[in-house]
Amino acid sequence: MINIELVGKSALVTGSGGGIGKATALELAEAGADVIICDINKEAAEATAEEIFTMGRKSRAFTVDVSDAIQVQEMVKAVIADFNKIDILVNNAGITRDGLLIRMKEENWDKVLSVNLKSVYLVTKAVSRYMLKARSGRIVNIASVIGLIGNAGQANYAASKAGVIGFTKSIAREFSSRNITVNAIAPGFIRTAMTDALSDEVKSQMLESIPLGCFGEPSDVANVVHFLVSGMARYLTGQVIHVDGGMVM
């Protein structure tokens, strides 16, 4: 169903070549928005953009390393030149490089913090100048329940996602006077290519920690993004919404 509030809106979704990012891009397009696709995987980004074209929405795919300031700045300038504005920003790009701390290579610490946290700073900073001028905007940052509870073997990932939560709350305070809301979503175990590759034993252990007894789907997160960027969430900012089947209560 098209939400008329999103018709004519332009949304930028990072990491939208697959998984949660792709589901979010398609959800926003279904709701009426034009969607800019950003992903490190060129083929995946172009495929998502093509799907959005077939829905009758305007789209463009960018192959960008969102941890690189120059690439981010060039992308945002190109988006503004083509779409004239960015009404919605979803910072979704993220990676994992798991390992126990004692064995974790410094390069894996740096890479995860750079892609998962620095990118949120870079993209938000580049986009916000236009939102601040327009005195309007919706920003949603995809964090993780791991940023709230931690997980053995994921110190780098947990630190990056905890940082996203702190960043969200701080920027929400900075931008609120300009009618820009900033919220975060903390997904739990969402069914993606990464979780599908896990062994049945690991999946069973994961399911034991989820009161609803099932993994989430990318669409479960996308639906919450849709809500947060709509007028129904106009009075929500600085919040962290858990989409985790009850893992963290």
mmCIF file of C-alpha atoms in Angstrom:
data_model
loop_
_atom_site.group_PDB
_atom_site.id
_atom_site.type_symbol
_atom_site.label_atom_id
_atom_site.label_comp_id
_atom_site.label_asym_id
_atom_site.label_seq_id
_atom_site.Cartn_x
_atom_site.Cartn_y
_atom_site.Cartn_z
ATOM 1 C CA MET A 1 0.000 0.000 0.000
ATOM 2 C CA ILE A 2 1.358 3.418 -0.958
ATOM 3 C CA ASN A 3 1.740 5.855 1.922
ATOM 4 C CA ILE A 4 1.154 9.231 0.277
ATOM 5 C CA GLU A 5 3.544 10.852 2.758
ATOM 6 C CA LEU A 6 6.475 9.128 1.029
ATOM 7 C CA VAL A 7 5.490 9.955 -2.547
ATOM 8 C CA GLY A 8 7.970 12.509 -3.803
ATOM 9 C CA LYS A 9 10.442 11.758 -1.026
ATOM 10 C CA SER A 10 14.019 10.757 -1.778
ATOM 11 C CA ALA A 11 15.656 8.100 0.390
ATOM 12 C CA LEU A 12 19.308 7.058 0.544
ATOM 13 C CA VAL A 13 19.927 3.567 1.923
ATOM 14 C CA THR A 14 23.496 2.365 2.466
ATOM 15 C CA GLY A 15 24.365 -1.315 2.173
ATOM 16 C CA SER A 16 21.214 -1.828 0.106
ATOM 17 C CA GLY A 17 22.499 -4.427 -2.345
ATOM 18 C CA GLY A 18 21.070 -7.233 -0.219
ATOM 19 C CA GLY A 19 19.687 -8.317 3.142
ATOM 20 C CA ILE A 20 18.110 -5.729 5.436
ATOM 21 C CA GLY A 21 19.259 -2.848 3.252
ATOM 22 C CA LYS A 22 17.619 -4.223 0.121
ATOM 23 C CA ALA A 23 14.408 -5.057 1.975
ATOM 24 C CA THR A 24 14.354 -1.504 3.323
ATOM 25 C CA ALA A 25 14.943 0.042 -0.095
ATOM 26 C CA LEU A 26 12.121 -1.993 -1.633
ATOM 27 C CA GLU A 27 9.783 -1.209 1.269
ATOM 28 C CA LEU A 28 10.353 2.533 0.924
ATOM 29 C CA ALA A 29 9.898 2.324 -2.849
ATOM 30 C CA GLU A 30 6.671 0.368 -2.373
ATOM 31 C CA ALA A 31 5.536 3.174 -0.056
ATOM 32 C CA GLY A 32 6.093 5.737 -2.787
ATOM 33 C CA ALA A 33 9.643 7.014 -2.285
ATOM 34 C CA ASP A 34 12.417 7.334 -4.845
ATOM 35 C CA VAL A 35 15.379 5.361 -3.494
ATOM 36 C CA ILE A 36 19.124 5.796 -3.964
ATOM 37 C CA ILE A 37 21.002 2.516 -3.655
ATOM 38 C CA CYS A 38 24.501 2.456 -2.177
ATOM 39 C CA ASP A 39 26.591 -0.691 -1.826
ATOM 40 C CA ILE A 40 30.194 -1.850 -2.188
ATOM 41 C CA ASN A 41 28.925 -4.612 -4.502
ATOM 42 C CA LYS A 42 28.273 -3.004 -7.893
ATOM 43 C CA GLU A 43 26.173 -5.819 -9.362
ATOM 44 C CA ALA A 44 24.009 -6.113 -6.252
ATOM 45 C CA ALA A 45 23.446 -2.352 -6.099
ATOM 46 C CA GLU A 46 22.433 -2.185 -9.752
ATOM 47 C CA ALA A 47 20.092 -5.169 -9.377
ATOM 48 C CA THR A 48 18.276 -3.513 -6.469
ATOM 49 C CA ALA A 49 18.002 -0.232 -8.372
ATOM 50 C CA GLU A 50 16.558 -2.107 -11.357
ATOM 51 C CA GLU A 51 13.870 -3.667 -9.140
ATOM 52 C CA ILE A 52 12.902 -0.215 -7.931
ATOM 53 C CA PHE A 53 12.696 1.053 -11.530
ATOM 54 C CA THR A 54 10.217 -1.729 -12.306
ATOM 55 C CA MET A 55 8.062 -0.444 -9.425
ATOM 56 C CA GLY A 56 7.757 2.898 -11.155
ATOM 57 C CA ARG A 57 10.102 4.768 -8.821
ATOM 58 C CA LYS A 58 13.208 6.743 -9.618
ATOM 59 C CA SER A 59 16.438 5.095 -8.472
ATOM 60 C CA ARG A 60 20.188 5.212 -8.965
ATOM 61 C CA ALA A 61 22.903 2.800 -7.862
ATOM 62 C CA PHE A 62 26.217 3.941 -6.406
ATOM 63 C CA THR A 63 29.188 1.676 -5.774
ATOM 64 C CA VAL A 64 30.771 3.294 -2.743
ATOM 65 C CA ASP A 65 33.055 2.444 0.161
ATOM 66 C CA VAL A 66 31.094 4.320 2.817
ATOM 67 C CA SER A 67 34.139 4.431 5.097
ATOM 68 C CA ASP A 68 35.902 6.660 2.539
ATOM 69 C CA ALA A 69 35.108 10.351 3.058
ATOM 70 C CA ILE A 70 35.807 11.439 -0.515
ATOM 71 C CA GLN A 71 33.649 8.695 -2.037
ATOM 72 C CA VAL A 72 30.810 9.562 0.336
ATOM 73 C CA GLN A 73 30.999 13.281 -0.434
ATOM 74 C CA GLU A 74 31.034 12.656 -4.183
ATOM 75 C CA MET A 75 28.038 10.327 -3.914
ATOM 76 C CA VAL A 76 25.964 12.808 -1.910
ATOM 77 C CA LYS A 77 26.785 15.648 -4.313
ATOM 78 C CA ALA A 78 25.713 13.458 -7.236
ATOM 79 C CA VAL A 79 22.480 12.513 -5.463
ATOM 80 C CA ILE A 80 21.616 16.155 -4.799
ATOM 81 C CA ALA A 81 22.369 17.042 -8.422
ATOM 82 C CA ASP A 82 20.080 14.245 -9.649
ATOM 83 C CA PHE A 83 17.333 14.119 -6.992
ATOM 84 C CA ASN A 84 17.593 17.709 -5.629
ATOM 85 C CA LYS A 85 17.197 16.551 -2.019
ATOM 86 C CA ILE A 86 17.562 13.709 0.459
ATOM 87 C CA ASP A 87 14.556 13.440 2.765
ATOM 88 C CA ILE A 88 15.404 10.075 4.320
ATOM 89 C CA LEU A 89 18.724 8.491 5.249
ATOM 90 C CA VAL A 90 19.080 4.887 6.377
ATOM 91 C CA ASN A 91 22.596 4.004 7.552
ATOM 92 C CA ASN A 92 22.578 0.239 7.158
ATOM 93 C CA ALA A 93 26.019 -0.715 5.778
ATOM 94 C CA GLY A 94 27.870 -3.108 8.060
ATOM 95 C CA ILE A 95 30.292 -6.032 8.200
ATOM 96 C CA THR A 96 31.599 -8.578 10.675
ATOM 97 C CA ARG A 97 35.143 -9.819 11.253
ATOM 98 C CA ASP A 98 34.603 -12.095 14.244
ATOM 99 C CA GLY A 99 37.254 -13.509 16.550
ATOM 100 C CA LEU A 100 38.185 -13.711 20.202
ATOM 101 C CA LEU A 101 39.898 -10.536 21.354
ATOM 102 C CA ILE A 102 43.184 -12.258 22.166
ATOM 103 C CA ARG A 103 43.434 -13.407 18.532
ATOM 104 C CA MET A 104 41.777 -10.423 16.847
ATOM 105 C CA LYS A 105 43.966 -8.709 14.292
ATOM 106 C CA GLU A 106 44.160 -4.945 14.500
ATOM 107 C CA GLU A 107 43.147 -4.692 10.853
ATOM 108 C CA ASN A 108 39.897 -6.528 11.638
ATOM 109 C CA TRP A 109 39.176 -4.184 14.546
ATOM 110 C CA ASP A 110 39.842 -1.139 12.350
ATOM 111 C CA LYS A 111 37.833 -2.421 9.381
ATOM 112 C CA VAL A 112 34.696 -3.165 11.397
ATOM 113 C CA LEU A 113 34.802 0.159 13.243
ATOM 114 C CA SER A 114 35.413 1.974 9.978
ATOM 115 C CA VAL A 115 32.571 0.403 7.989
ATOM 116 C CA ASN A 116 30.040 0.098 10.811
ATOM 117 C CA LEU A 117 30.628 3.333 12.727
ATOM 118 C CA LYS A 118 32.789 5.780 10.815
ATOM 119 C CA SER A 119 30.521 5.414 7.793
ATOM 120 C CA VAL A 120 27.528 6.532 9.870
ATOM 121 C CA TYR A 121 29.436 9.676 10.819
ATOM 122 C CA LEU A 122 30.583 10.340 7.242
ATOM 123 C CA VAL A 123 27.259 9.771 5.495
ATOM 124 C CA THR A 124 25.203 11.557 8.140
ATOM 125 C CA LYS A 125 27.531 14.555 8.095
ATOM 126 C CA ALA A 126 27.388 14.790 4.297
ATOM 127 C CA VAL A 127 23.602 14.404 4.089
ATOM 128 C CA SER A 128 22.680 16.492 7.131
ATOM 129 C CA ARG A 129 23.865 19.775 5.647
ATOM 130 C CA TYR A 130 21.015 19.509 3.125
ATOM 131 C CA MET A 131 18.482 18.339 5.713
ATOM 132 C CA LEU A 132 19.440 21.181 8.045
ATOM 133 C CA LYS A 133 18.955 23.689 5.237
ATOM 134 C CA ALA A 134 15.575 22.154 4.398
ATOM 135 C CA ARG A 135 14.649 22.060 8.106
ATOM 136 C CA SER A 136 13.336 18.551 7.644
ATOM 137 C CA GLY A 137 14.605 14.995 7.555
ATOM 138 C CA ARG A 138 14.405 11.451 8.867
ATOM 139 C CA ILE A 139 17.519 9.456 9.775
ATOM 140 C CA VAL A 140 17.473 5.798 10.824
ATOM 141 C CA ASN A 141 20.658 4.022 11.888
ATOM 142 C CA ILE A 142 20.773 0.223 11.922
ATOM 143 C CA ALA A 143 22.524 -0.880 15.106
ATOM 144 C CA SER A 144 22.251 -4.352 16.690
ATOM 145 C CA VAL A 145 21.251 -6.021 19.936
ATOM 146 C CA ILE A 146 24.922 -7.018 20.140
ATOM 147 C CA GLY A 147 25.690 -3.335 20.746
ATOM 148 C CA LEU A 148 23.489 -3.572 23.837
ATOM 149 C CA ILE A 149 24.393 -6.963 25.311
ATOM 150 C CA GLY A 150 27.761 -7.842 23.734
ATOM 151 C CA ASN A 151 28.774 -11.224 22.377
ATOM 152 C CA ALA A 152 31.880 -13.335 22.816
ATOM 153 C CA GLY A 153 33.990 -13.167 19.673
ATOM 154 C CA GLN A 154 32.423 -9.925 18.500
ATOM 155 C CA ALA A 155 34.125 -7.211 20.547
ATOM 156 C CA ASN A 156 34.749 -5.138 17.416
ATOM 157 C CA TYR A 157 31.185 -5.524 16.123
ATOM 158 C CA ALA A 158 29.654 -4.840 19.553
ATOM 159 C CA ALA A 159 31.794 -1.725 20.005
ATOM 160 C CA SER A 160 30.812 -0.415 16.575
ATOM 161 C CA LYS A 161 27.092 -0.933 17.134
ATOM 162 C CA ALA A 162 27.199 0.518 20.649
ATOM 163 C CA GLY A 163 28.884 3.516 19.048
ATOM 164 C CA VAL A 164 26.034 3.809 16.535
ATOM 165 C CA ILE A 165 23.560 3.968 19.417
ATOM 166 C CA GLY A 166 25.508 6.695 21.210
ATOM 167 C CA PHE A 167 25.914 8.609 17.944
ATOM 168 C CA THR A 168 22.163 8.360 17.293
ATOM 169 C CA LYS A 169 21.233 9.839 20.655
ATOM 170 C CA SER A 170 23.747 12.675 20.385
ATOM 171 C CA ILE A 171 22.792 13.685 16.848
ATOM 172 C CA ALA A 172 19.088 13.481 17.713
ATOM 173 C CA ARG A 173 19.723 16.246 20.268
ATOM 174 C CA GLU A 174 21.707 18.321 17.775
ATOM 175 C CA PHE A 175 19.178 18.097 14.942
ATOM 176 C CA SER A 176 15.847 18.209 16.773
ATOM 177 C CA SER A 177 15.415 21.984 16.468
ATOM 178 C CA ARG A 178 15.462 21.622 12.666
ATOM 179 C CA ASN A 179 12.664 19.021 12.561
ATOM 180 C CA ILE A 180 15.076 16.186 11.856
ATOM 181 C CA THR A 181 14.453 12.978 13.768
ATOM 182 C CA VAL A 182 17.239 10.462 14.359
ATOM 183 C CA ASN A 183 16.452 6.970 15.598
ATOM 184 C CA ALA A 184 18.138 3.568 15.678
ATOM 185 C CA ILE A 185 16.930 0.028 15.170
ATOM 186 C CA ALA A 186 18.643 -2.833 16.985
ATOM 187 C CA PRO A 187 17.885 -6.049 15.095
ATOM 188 C CA GLY A 188 18.390 -9.427 16.697
ATOM 189 C CA PHE A 189 18.945 -12.585 14.658
ATOM 190 C CA ILE A 190 17.570 -11.757 11.219
ATOM 191 C CA ARG A 191 17.437 -14.420 8.498
ATOM 192 C CA THR A 192 20.057 -13.407 5.931
ATOM 193 C CA ALA A 193 22.739 -15.167 3.895
ATOM 194 C CA MET A 194 24.983 -14.965 6.960
ATOM 195 C CA THR A 195 22.555 -16.746 9.312
ATOM 196 C CA ASP A 196 21.560 -19.268 6.637
ATOM 197 C CA ALA A 197 25.184 -20.401 6.491
ATOM 198 C CA LEU A 198 25.229 -21.312 10.192
ATOM 199 C CA SER A 199 25.088 -24.926 11.305
ATOM 200 C CA ASP A 200 21.826 -26.389 12.609
ATOM 201 C CA GLU A 201 23.435 -26.667 16.050
ATOM 202 C CA VAL A 202 24.312 -22.969 16.184
ATOM 203 C CA LYS A 203 20.870 -22.004 14.877
ATOM 204 C CA SER A 204 19.255 -24.119 17.593
ATOM 205 C CA GLN A 205 21.316 -22.387 20.283
ATOM 206 C CA MET A 206 20.338 -18.998 18.878
ATOM 207 C CA LEU A 207 16.660 -19.859 18.826
ATOM 208 C CA GLU A 208 16.767 -20.764 22.525
ATOM 209 C CA SER A 209 17.542 -17.115 23.302
ATOM 210 C CA ILE A 210 14.565 -15.792 21.326
ATOM 211 C CA PRO A 211 11.231 -15.843 23.216
ATOM 212 C CA LEU A 212 9.210 -15.811 19.966
ATOM 213 C CA GLY A 213 11.120 -18.920 18.879
ATOM 214 C CA CYS A 214 12.010 -17.889 15.345
ATOM 215 C CA PHE A 215 14.455 -15.762 13.397
ATOM 216 C CA GLY A 216 13.312 -12.416 12.074
ATOM 217 C CA GLU A 217 13.098 -11.562 8.404
ATOM 218 C CA PRO A 218 14.691 -8.523 6.697
ATOM 219 C CA SER A 219 11.162 -7.252 6.090
ATOM 220 C CA ASP A 220 10.584 -7.092 9.860
ATOM 221 C CA VAL A 221 13.310 -4.465 10.101
ATOM 222 C CA ALA A 222 12.227 -2.710 6.899
ATOM 223 C CA ASN A 223 8.702 -2.302 8.258
ATOM 224 C CA VAL A 224 10.019 -0.503 11.324
ATOM 225 C CA VAL A 225 12.181 1.757 9.152
ATOM 226 C CA HIS A 226 9.055 2.639 7.179
ATOM 227 C CA PHE A 227 7.250 3.553 10.387
ATOM 228 C CA LEU A 228 10.131 5.675 11.687
ATOM 229 C CA VAL A 229 10.385 7.749 8.499
ATOM 230 C CA SER A 230 6.637 8.278 8.266
ATOM 231 C CA GLY A 231 4.491 10.945 9.882
ATOM 232 C CA MET A 232 3.274 8.369 12.385
ATOM 233 C CA ALA A 233 6.670 8.637 14.123
ATOM 234 C CA ARG A 234 6.949 12.441 14.053
ATOM 235 C CA TYR A 235 7.281 12.585 17.863
ATOM 236 C CA LEU A 236 9.978 9.910 18.138
ATOM 237 C CA THR A 237 13.655 10.819 18.176
ATOM 238 C CA GLY A 238 16.751 9.503 19.902
ATOM 239 C CA GLN A 239 15.114 6.105 20.379
ATOM 240 C CA VAL A 240 16.456 2.570 19.920
ATOM 241 C CA ILE A 241 13.800 0.146 18.691
ATOM 242 C CA HIS A 242 14.554 -3.539 19.286
ATOM 243 C CA VAL A 243 13.471 -5.865 16.477
ATOM 244 C CA ASP A 244 14.611 -9.091 18.073
ATOM 245 C CA GLY A 245 11.722 -11.396 18.917
ATOM 246 C CA GLY A 246 12.073 -10.477 22.592
ATOM 247 C CA MET A 247 15.789 -11.244 23.044
ATOM 248 C CA VAL A 248 16.420 -7.988 24.901
ATOM 249 C CA MET A 249 13.654 -6.844 27.230
#
